[in-house]
Coordinates of C-alpha atoms in Angstrom, one line a residue:
X26 CA 101.0 97.5 103.2
X27 CA 97.9 99.3 104.3
X28 CA 94.6 100.5 103.0
X29 CA 92.2 101.6 105.7
X30 CA 88.9 102.6 104.2
X31 CA 87.4 100.3 106.9
X32 CA 89.4 97.3 107.8
X33 CA 92.8 96.3 106.2
X34 CA 92.6 95.0 102.7
X35 CA 93.4 91.3 102.4
X36 CA 96.2 90.3 100.1
X37 CA 95.8 87.1 98.1
X38 CA 97.8 84.1 97.1
X39 CA 100.2 83.7 94.3
X40 CA 98.8 83.0 90.8
X41 CA 100.6 80.5 88.7
X42 CA 100.4 79.4 85.1
X43 CA 102.4 77.5 82.5
X44 CA 104.1 80.0 80.2
X45 CA 103.0 79.7 76.6
X46 CA 106.6 80.0 75.4
X47 CA 107.8 77.2 77.7
X48 CA 107.8 74.4 75.0
X49 CA 109.5 76.6 72.5
X50 CA 112.1 77.6 75.0
X51 CA 112.8 74.0 75.9
X52 CA 113.4 73.2 72.3
X53 CA 115.7 76.2 72.0
X54 CA 117.6 75.2 75.1
X55 CA 118.2 71.7 73.7
X56 CA 119.9 73.3 70.6
X57 CA 122.3 75.6 72.5
X58 CA 125.0 73.0 72.5
X59 CA 126.1 73.9 76.1
X60 CA 127.6 71.3 78.3
X61 CA 125.7 70.3 81.4
X62 CA 128.0 70.7 84.4
X63 CA 125.9 68.6 86.7
X64 CA 128.3 65.6 87.2
X65 CA 129.8 66.9 90.5
X66 CA 127.1 69.1 91.7
X67 CA 123.4 69.1 92.6
X68 CA 120.5 71.4 91.5
X69 CA 119.4 74.1 93.8
X70 CA 115.8 73.8 95.1
X71 CA 113.0 75.3 93.1
X72 CA 111.5 76.9 96.3
X73 CA 112.4 77.7 99.9
X74 CA 109.3 75.9 101.3
X75 CA 107.7 79.0 102.7
X76 CA 104.7 77.9 104.7
X77 CA 102.3 79.8 102.4
X78 CA 104.2 80.1 99.2
X79 CA 106.4 77.0 98.9
X80 CA 107.4 77.6 95.3
X81 CA 108.6 81.2 95.9
X82 CA 112.3 81.7 96.2
X83 CA 115.0 79.2 95.4
X84 CA 117.6 77.3 97.2
X85 CA 121.3 76.8 96.8
X86 CA 122.5 80.4 96.5
X87 CA 122.3 83.8 98.0
X88 CA 122.0 87.0 95.9
X89 CA 124.2 90.0 96.7
X90 CA 123.2 92.4 93.9
X91 CA 120.7 92.8 91.1
X92 CA 121.7 95.0 88.1
X93 CA 118.4 95.5 86.2
X94 CA 118.4 97.3 82.8
X95 CA 114.8 97.7 81.6
X96 CA 113.3 99.4 78.6
X97 CA 109.6 100.0 78.4
X98 CA 107.3 101.3 75.6
X99 CA 103.9 102.2 77.1
X100 CA 102.2 102.2 73.7
X101 CA 103.0 98.7 72.8
X102 CA 103.4 97.6 76.4
X103 CA 106.6 95.9 75.5
X104 CA 109.4 95.4 78.0
X105 CA 112.9 94.4 77.3
X106 CA 115.2 93.6 80.2
X107 CA 118.7 92.4 81.2
X108 CA 119.2 91.1 84.7
X109 CA 122.8 90.8 86.0
X110 CA 122.6 88.8 89.2
X111 CA 125.6 88.5 91.4
X112 CA 125.2 85.6 93.9
X113 CA 127.2 83.2 96.1
X114 CA 126.7 79.5 95.8
X115 CA 125.7 77.8 99.0
X116 CA 126.4 74.3 97.7
X117 CA 128.0 72.7 94.6
X118 CA 125.5 73.8 92.0
X119 CA 124.8 72.0 88.8
X120 CA 121.7 74.1 88.3
X121 CA 119.7 76.8 90.0
X122 CA 116.3 78.4 89.6
X123 CA 115.0 81.9 89.3
X124 CA 111.4 83.1 89.6
X125 CA 110.0 84.7 86.4
X126 CA 106.4 84.9 85.3
X127 CA 105.4 85.0 81.6
X128 CA 108.2 86.9 80.0
X129 CA 110.2 85.2 77.2
X130 CA 113.9 84.4 78.0
X131 CA 116.2 85.1 75.1
X132 CA 119.4 83.8 76.6
X133 CA 121.3 83.2 79.8
X134 CA 125.0 83.4 80.6
X135 CA 126.8 82.3 83.7
X136 CA 130.3 83.6 84.3
X137 CA 130.4 84.8 80.7
X138 CA 129.5 81.4 79.3
X139 CA 126.3 80.5 77.5
X140 CA 124.1 78.4 79.8
X141 CA 121.3 76.0 79.1
X142 CA 117.8 76.9 80.6
X143 CA 114.3 75.7 80.6
X144 CA 110.9 77.0 81.8
X145 CA 108.2 75.4 83.9
X146 CA 105.4 77.7 85.0
X147 CA 107.0 80.5 86.9
X148 CA 110.4 78.7 87.3
X149 CA 113.4 79.4 85.2
X150 CA 116.0 76.7 85.6
X151 CA 119.5 77.6 84.6
X152 CA 122.2 75.0 84.0
X153 CA 125.7 76.5 83.9
X154 CA 128.4 75.0 81.7
X155 CA 130.5 74.4 84.7
X156 CA 129.5 73.4 88.2
X157 CA 129.4 76.4 90.6
X158 CA 131.5 75.5 93.6
X159 CA 130.2 76.0 97.1
X160 CA 131.2 79.5 98.3
X161 CA 131.9 80.7 94.8
X162 CA 130.6 84.1 93.8
X163 CA 129.1 84.0 90.3
X164 CA 127.3 86.3 87.9
X165 CA 124.3 85.2 85.9
X166 CA 122.9 87.4 83.1
X167 CA 119.4 86.9 81.8
X168 CA 118.0 88.7 78.7
X169 CA 114.3 88.7 78.5
X170 CA 111.3 90.5 76.9
X171 CA 107.6 90.6 76.5
X172 CA 104.4 92.1 78.0
X173 CA 104.6 92.1 81.8
X174 CA 101.6 90.8 83.5
X175 CA 99.2 92.0 86.2
X176 CA 98.7 89.3 88.9
X177 CA 95.3 89.1 90.5
X178 CA 95.3 87.6 94.0
X179 CA 92.6 85.5 95.5
X180 CA 91.0 88.5 97.2
X181 CA 90.9 90.5 94.0
X182 CA 93.8 92.8 94.8
X183 CA 96.4 93.3 92.1
X184 CA 100.1 93.3 91.9
X185 CA 102.9 92.7 89.4
X186 CA 102.8 95.2 86.5
X187 CA 99.8 97.6 86.6
X188 CA 98.8 99.8 83.7
X189 CA 97.0 103.1 84.1
X190 CA 95.8 106.0 82.0
X191 CA 99.3 107.3 81.1
X192 CA 101.3 105.5 83.8
X193 CA 102.6 102.1 84.7
X194 CA 103.4 100.8 88.2
X195 CA 105.3 97.7 89.4
X196 CA 104.5 96.4 92.9
X197 CA 105.4 93.0 94.3
X198 CA 103.8 91.9 97.5
X199 CA 103.9 89.0 97.9
X200 CA 104.9 87.6 94.5
X201 CA 104.5 90.2 91.8
X202 CA 108.1 91.2 91.2
X203 CA 108.7 88.2 89.1
X204 CA 106.3 89.8 86.5
X205 CA 109.1 92.2 85.5
X206 CA 112.4 90.7 86.4
X207 CA 113.9 87.2 87.3
X208 CA 114.9 86.9 91.0
X209 CA 115.2 84.8 94.1
X210 CA 111.7 86.0 94.9
X211 CA 111.4 85.5 98.6
X212 CA 111.9 87.9 101.6
X213 CA 114.6 85.7 103.0
X214 CA 117.1 86.6 100.3
X215 CA 117.7 90.4 100.2
X216 CA 120.2 92.2 98.0
X217 CA 121.4 95.6 96.8
X218 CA 119.8 96.9 93.5
X219 CA 120.8 99.1 90.6
X220 CA 117.8 99.7 88.3
X221 CA 118.0 101.5 85.0
X222 CA 114.8 102.2 83.2
X223 CA 114.6 103.7 79.7
X224 CA 111.3 105.3 78.6
X225 CA 110.1 107.7 75.9
X226 CA 111.4 111.2 76.3
X227 CA 108.9 113.3 78.4
X228 CA 108.1 110.4 80.8
X229 CA 109.8 109.7 84.1
X230 CA 110.8 106.4 85.6
X231 CA 111.0 106.4 89.4
X232 CA 112.4 103.5 91.4
X233 CA 113.9 102.7 94.8
X234 CA 116.9 104.5 96.3
X235 CA 118.6 107.6 94.8
X236 CA 118.7 108.8 91.2
X237 CA 122.3 108.4 90.1
X238 CA 122.0 109.5 86.5
X239 CA 119.5 110.8 84.0
X240 CA 120.4 110.8 80.3
X241 CA 118.4 111.4 77.1
X242 CA 119.5 109.9 73.7
X243 CA 117.5 109.6 70.5
X244 CA 114.2 110.5 72.0
X245 CA 114.5 108.1 75.0
X246 CA 115.5 108.9 78.6
X247 CA 117.2 106.5 81.0
X248 CA 116.9 106.9 84.7
X249 CA 119.5 105.1 86.8
X250 CA 118.5 104.4 90.4
X251 CA 120.9 103.1 93.1
X252 CA 119.7 101.2 96.2
X253 CA 122.8 100.3 98.2
X254 CA 121.0 98.8 101.2
X255 CA 119.6 95.2 101.1
X256 CA 116.1 95.0 99.8
X257 CA 113.6 92.1 99.5
X258 CA 112.4 91.6 95.9
X259 CA 108.8 92.3 96.9
X260 CA 109.8 95.8 97.8
X261 CA 111.2 96.8 94.4
X262 CA 109.1 99.2 92.4
X263 CA 109.0 101.1 89.2
X264 CA 106.6 104.0 88.4
X265 CA 106.5 105.2 84.8
X266 CA 104.6 108.3 83.7
X267 CA 104.5 112.1 84.1
X268 CA 105.0 113.2 87.8
X269 CA 105.4 116.4 89.6
X270 CA 108.7 116.2 91.5
X271 CA 109.2 119.9 92.0
X272 CA 112.0 121.3 94.1
X273 CA 109.5 122.6 96.6
X274 CA 108.5 118.9 97.2
X275 CA 112.1 117.9 97.9
X276 CA 113.6 118.4 101.3
X277 CA 115.6 116.7 104.0
X278 CA 114.9 115.4 107.5
X279 CA 116.7 116.8 110.5
X280 CA 119.2 113.9 110.3
X281 CA 119.9 114.8 106.7
X282 CA 118.0 112.1 104.9
X283 CA 116.9 113.4 101.5
X284 CA 113.1 113.2 100.7
X285 CA 111.9 112.5 97.1
X286 CA 108.2 112.8 96.4
X287 CA 106.3 112.3 93.1
X288 CA 102.7 113.3 92.6
X289 CA 100.3 112.3 89.8
X290 CA 99.7 115.7 88.0
X291 CA 96.3 114.6 86.8
X292 CA 94.7 114.7 90.3
X293 CA 91.9 117.2 90.7
X294 CA 93.1 120.5 92.2
X295 CA 91.6 119.8 95.6
X296 CA 93.0 116.3 95.8
X297 CA 96.4 117.5 94.6
X298 CA 96.6 120.2 97.3
X299 CA 95.5 117.8 100.0
X300 CA 98.2 115.3 98.8
X301 CA 100.9 118.0 98.8
X302 CA 100.0 118.9 102.4
X303 CA 100.2 115.2 103.5
X304 CA 103.5 114.6 101.8
X305 CA 105.0 117.8 103.3
X306 CA 104.7 116.0 106.7
X307 CA 107.3 113.4 105.7
X308 CA 110.3 115.2 107.4
X309 CA 108.2 115.7 110.6
X310 CA 107.1 112.0 110.6
X311 CA 110.6 110.8 109.9
X312 CA 112.0 112.9 112.8
X313 CA 109.3 111.4 115.1
X314 CA 110.0 107.9 113.8
X315 CA 113.7 108.2 114.4
X316 CA 113.1 109.4 118.0
X317 CA 110.9 106.4 118.6
X318 CA 112.4 103.6 116.5
X319 CA 116.1 104.6 116.2
X320 CA 118.3 105.6 113.3
X321 CA 116.6 105.5 109.9
X322 CA 118.0 102.4 108.1
X323 CA 118.2 103.8 104.5
X324 CA 119.9 106.7 102.7
X325 CA 116.7 108.3 101.3
X326 CA 113.0 108.4 101.8
X327 CA 109.9 109.7 100.1
X328 CA 106.6 108.7 98.5
X329 CA 104.9 108.2 95.1
X330 CA 101.2 109.1 94.7
X331 CA 99.5 107.9 91.5
X332 CA 95.7 107.6 91.0
X333 CA 95.9 106.6 87.3
X334 CA 96.6 103.0 88.2
X335 CA 94.0 100.7 89.9
X336 CA 96.1 99.9 92.9
X337 CA 93.6 99.9 95.7
X338 CA 96.1 99.9 98.6
X339 CA 99.3 101.6 99.8
X340 CA 102.5 99.6 99.8
X341 CA 105.8 100.1 101.7
X342 CA 108.1 99.9 98.6
X343 CA 111.6 100.6 99.9
X344 CA 112.5 104.3 100.4
X345 CA 109.4 105.4 98.4
X346 CA 106.0 103.9 99.5
X347 CA 103.3 104.1 96.8
X348 CA 99.8 105.3 97.4
X349 CA 96.6 105.8 95.5
X350 CA 95.2 109.2 96.3
X351 CA 92.5 108.0 98.7
X352 CA 95.1 106.3 100.8
X353 CA 97.5 109.3 100.9
X354 CA 96.5 110.4 104.4
X355 CA 98.7 111.1 107.4
X356 CA 97.8 107.9 109.2
X357 CA 98.6 105.7 106.2
X358 CA 101.8 107.7 105.5
X359 CA 102.9 107.0 109.1
X360 CA 102.1 103.3 108.6
X361 CA 104.2 103.0 105.4
X362 CA 107.1 105.0 106.7
X363 CA 107.2 102.9 109.8
X364 CA 107.5 99.8 107.6
X365 CA 110.9 101.1 106.5
X366 CA 112.1 99.9 109.9
X367 CA 109.6 97.1 110.5
X368 CA 109.5 95.0 107.3
X369 CA 112.0 96.6 105.0
X370 CA 115.0 96.7 107.2
X371 CA 114.0 93.9 109.6
X372 CA 112.4 91.6 107.1
X373 CA 110.4 88.5 107.9
X374 CA 112.0 85.1 107.3
X375 CA 108.8 83.8 105.9
X376 CA 105.4 85.1 104.9
X377 CA 104.0 83.5 108.1
X378 CA 105.8 86.2 110.1
X379 CA 103.8 89.0 108.4
X380 CA 102.4 90.3 111.7
X381 CA 105.9 91.5 112.6
X382 CA 105.5 93.9 109.7
X383 CA 101.9 95.0 110.0
X384 CA 101.5 94.8 113.8
X385 CA 104.4 97.2 114.3
X386 CA 103.3 99.6 111.5
X387 CA 99.8 99.6 112.9
X388 CA 101.0 100.4 116.3
X389 CA 103.1 103.2 114.9
X390 CA 99.8 104.8 113.8
X391 CA 98.5 104.5 117.3
X392 CA 101.7 106.1 118.7
X393 CA 101.5 109.0 116.2
X394 CA 97.9 109.7 117.3
X395 CA 98.9 109.5 120.9
X396 CA 101.8 111.9 120.4
X397 CA 99.9 114.4 118.3
X398 CA 96.7 115.1 120.3
X399 CA 94.6 112.2 119.2
X400 CA 93.5 109.0 121.0
X401 CA 96.0 107.3 123.2
X402 CA 97.3 103.8 122.2
X403 CA 95.3 102.5 125.2
X404 CA 92.1 104.2 123.9
X405 CA 92.6 102.5 120.5
X406 CA 93.4 99.1 122.1
X407 CA 90.2 99.4 124.3
X408 CA 88.0 100.3 121.3
X409 CA 89.3 97.3 119.4
X410 CA 88.7 95.0 122.3
X411 CA 85.2 96.3 123.0
X412 CA 84.2 96.1 119.3
X413 CA 83.8 99.8 118.9
X414 CA 86.7 100.7 116.6
X415 CA 85.1 100.1 113.2
X416 CA 81.6 101.1 112.1
X417 CA 80.9 97.6 110.9
X418 CA 80.2 94.8 113.3
X419 CA 81.7 92.3 110.9
X420 CA 85.0 94.4 110.8
X421 CA 85.1 94.5 114.5
X422 CA 84.6 90.7 114.8
X423 CA 87.1 90.0 112.1
X424 CA 89.9 91.0 114.5
X425 CA 89.4 87.7 116.4
X426 CA 89.3 85.4 113.3
X427 CA 92.7 83.9 114.0
X428 CA 95.8 84.6 116.1
X429 CA 98.2 87.0 114.3
X430 CA 101.1 84.5 114.4
X431 CA 98.9 81.6 113.2
X432 CA 97.4 82.7 109.9
X433 CA 95.5 79.8 108.3
X434 CA 96.7 80.2 104.7
X435 CA 98.3 82.5 102.1
X436 CA 95.1 84.4 101.5
X437 CA 95.0 85.6 105.2
X438 CA 98.5 87.0 105.6
X439 CA 97.1 90.6 105.5
X440 CA 93.8 90.1 107.2
X441 CA 92.6 92.1 110.2
X442 CA 94.2 90.0 112.9
X443 CA 97.6 90.5 111.4
X444 CA 97.2 94.3 111.6
X445 CA 95.0 95.1 114.5
X446 CA 95.5 92.2 116.8
X447 CA 99.2 92.4 115.9
X448 CA 99.2 96.0 117.1
X449 CA 97.4 94.8 120.3
X450 CA 100.3 92.4 120.9
X451 CA 102.8 95.2 120.7
X452 CA 100.7 97.3 123.1
X453 CA 100.5 94.3 125.6
X454 CA 104.3 94.2 125.5
X455 CA 104.4 98.0 126.3
X456 CA 101.9 97.5 129.1
X457 CA 103.9 94.6 130.6
X458 CA 107.4 96.1 130.6
X459 CA 106.6 99.8 130.9
X460 CA 107.5 102.7 128.5
X461 CA 111.2 103.0 129.2
X462 CA 111.9 99.3 128.7
X463 CA 109.5 99.1 125.8
X464 CA 111.2 101.8 123.7
X465 CA 114.6 100.2 124.6
X466 CA 113.3 96.9 123.3
X467 CA 111.9 98.2 119.9
X468 CA 115.0 100.3 119.2
X469 CA 117.3 97.5 120.1
X470 CA 115.2 95.1 118.0
X471 CA 115.6 97.1 114.8
X472 CA 119.3 97.8 115.5
X473 CA 120.1 94.1 116.2
X474 CA 118.3 92.8 113.1
X475 CA 119.1 95.8 110.9
X476 CA 119.1 94.8 107.2
X477 CA 118.5 91.2 108.0
X478 CA 115.7 88.7 108.6
X479 CA 113.8 87.6 111.7
X480 CA 110.8 85.5 112.6
X481 CA 108.3 85.4 115.5
X482 CA 110.5 83.2 117.7
X483 CA 113.4 85.6 117.2
X484 CA 111.2 88.4 118.3
X485 CA 109.6 86.8 121.4
X486 CA 113.0 85.6 122.5
X487 CA 114.5 89.1 122.1
X488 CA 111.7 90.7 124.0
X489 CA 111.9 88.2 126.9
X490 CA 115.7 88.6 127.1
X491 CA 115.4 92.4 127.5
X492 CA 112.2 92.5 129.6
X493 CA 114.0 93.5 132.7
X494 CA 113.0 91.0 135.3
X495 CA 111.7 87.5 135.7
X496 CA 108.2 88.6 136.6
X497 CA 107.9 90.5 133.3
X498 CA 109.2 87.5 131.4
X499 CA 106.6 85.3 132.9
X500 CA 103.8 87.8 132.1
X501 CA 105.1 88.0 128.5
X502 CA 104.8 84.3 128.1
X503 CA 101.1 84.7 128.9
X504 CA 100.9 87.5 126.4
X505 CA 102.2 85.2 123.7
X506 CA 99.8 82.5 124.8
X507 CA 96.7 84.7 124.8
X508 CA 97.3 87.4 122.2
X509 CA 99.9 86.1 119.8
X510 CA 99.0 82.4 119.5
X511 CA 95.7 82.1 121.3
X512 CA 92.4 81.3 119.5
X513 CA 89.6 83.8 119.8
X514 CA 89.2 86.9 121.9
X515 CA 91.1 86.8 125.3
X516 CA 88.8 86.8 128.3
X517 CA 90.3 90.0 129.7
X518 CA 91.9 93.0 127.9

């Protein structure tokens, strides 16, 4: 994620509430007459104990695929959904949880049998009729409906389901995806997705991956999107409205990756033309990124620009980052496309590892400038260290608020140290090992952890292992101590 009017925009913590329908749902569950299969099994955990969001995610199972079928009426703001979740039990499960905010659950089936369920805040607890054996692959189907909510984070930024003037947008970092579908809502459990969205004829519904089918029946159009590669739930998106997706805006990269772009047609002429020119650089940026970071990890790329929704930041939603118009500039586009390698393919194990996403994406901006006639990465590093990068003294000082790998709380996971000082850590690695070894390391890193999860310890161990010699390894340990974990501004750049 990025929005660089001055310093990076801070993301906030997860908002929680008790669903108004919870009591009624509990009563309904009690009347279902299903047998509780909990004699030989144990319930899965209601959270994965993330350091900053302990209730996000759920234990006891691993999701392989989400099949989401969603209908949305913009006038009434009513959403109907069916989520078919294919997962593998990691233990003998008598019950398991899904994260879901606000929407009313109509019924749940597990392996074709009606299951009991109850709600508590953002937790949907499902009790299958039969115990799910460890190692068993099972399918849970949840039917739900209601008005999807906008989640306001502690810093005032918004996520979840956002309504604009003629458009709707779903974004999920860190917790907003549960506002429109039930999931194991934590980066540590990635899955493939098939997302079908039905909207009134004349509107478009854009999501991750590739458009597999578009059909119109009885005045409503269904768009079926296929995302075969693993994706964290926070990277799922839906954009509903009128968009310009003209053939002239669709192309391929040199390696053959198709590019899909969508632009808000209500933009003023000057802003529209500027946005077109920026998005036309996607093939060039992708070719540059593949040269620097290695093979692109997904089967398509692109961007969505919509200024009708009060988003306030750009976000690296998988294969199609989303932008408000004032963030649709070349530097931010480089940042969000770099995230497809750093964050989307190599995804953090917990939200405490956020600097691995933002530090690399920020450094990608510096490298692009260096390779395209702008400031060198060293120039940018020096300006940050000397307090001359931002116009505001407060923004320059904010870089040293805390170490990038030791954020103090959930509200700080996207503060300036995670971005800028995170980028400085990457530059110190390059400075220590030299360019040839540096590019071998970052390409090897994304190849080794392609479509999986990694944390800070995984990264530092990988870098040390491939540093080249014992002297470099010892210098890197000092880099970790001073720049990655050290409090305050290091004494020397």
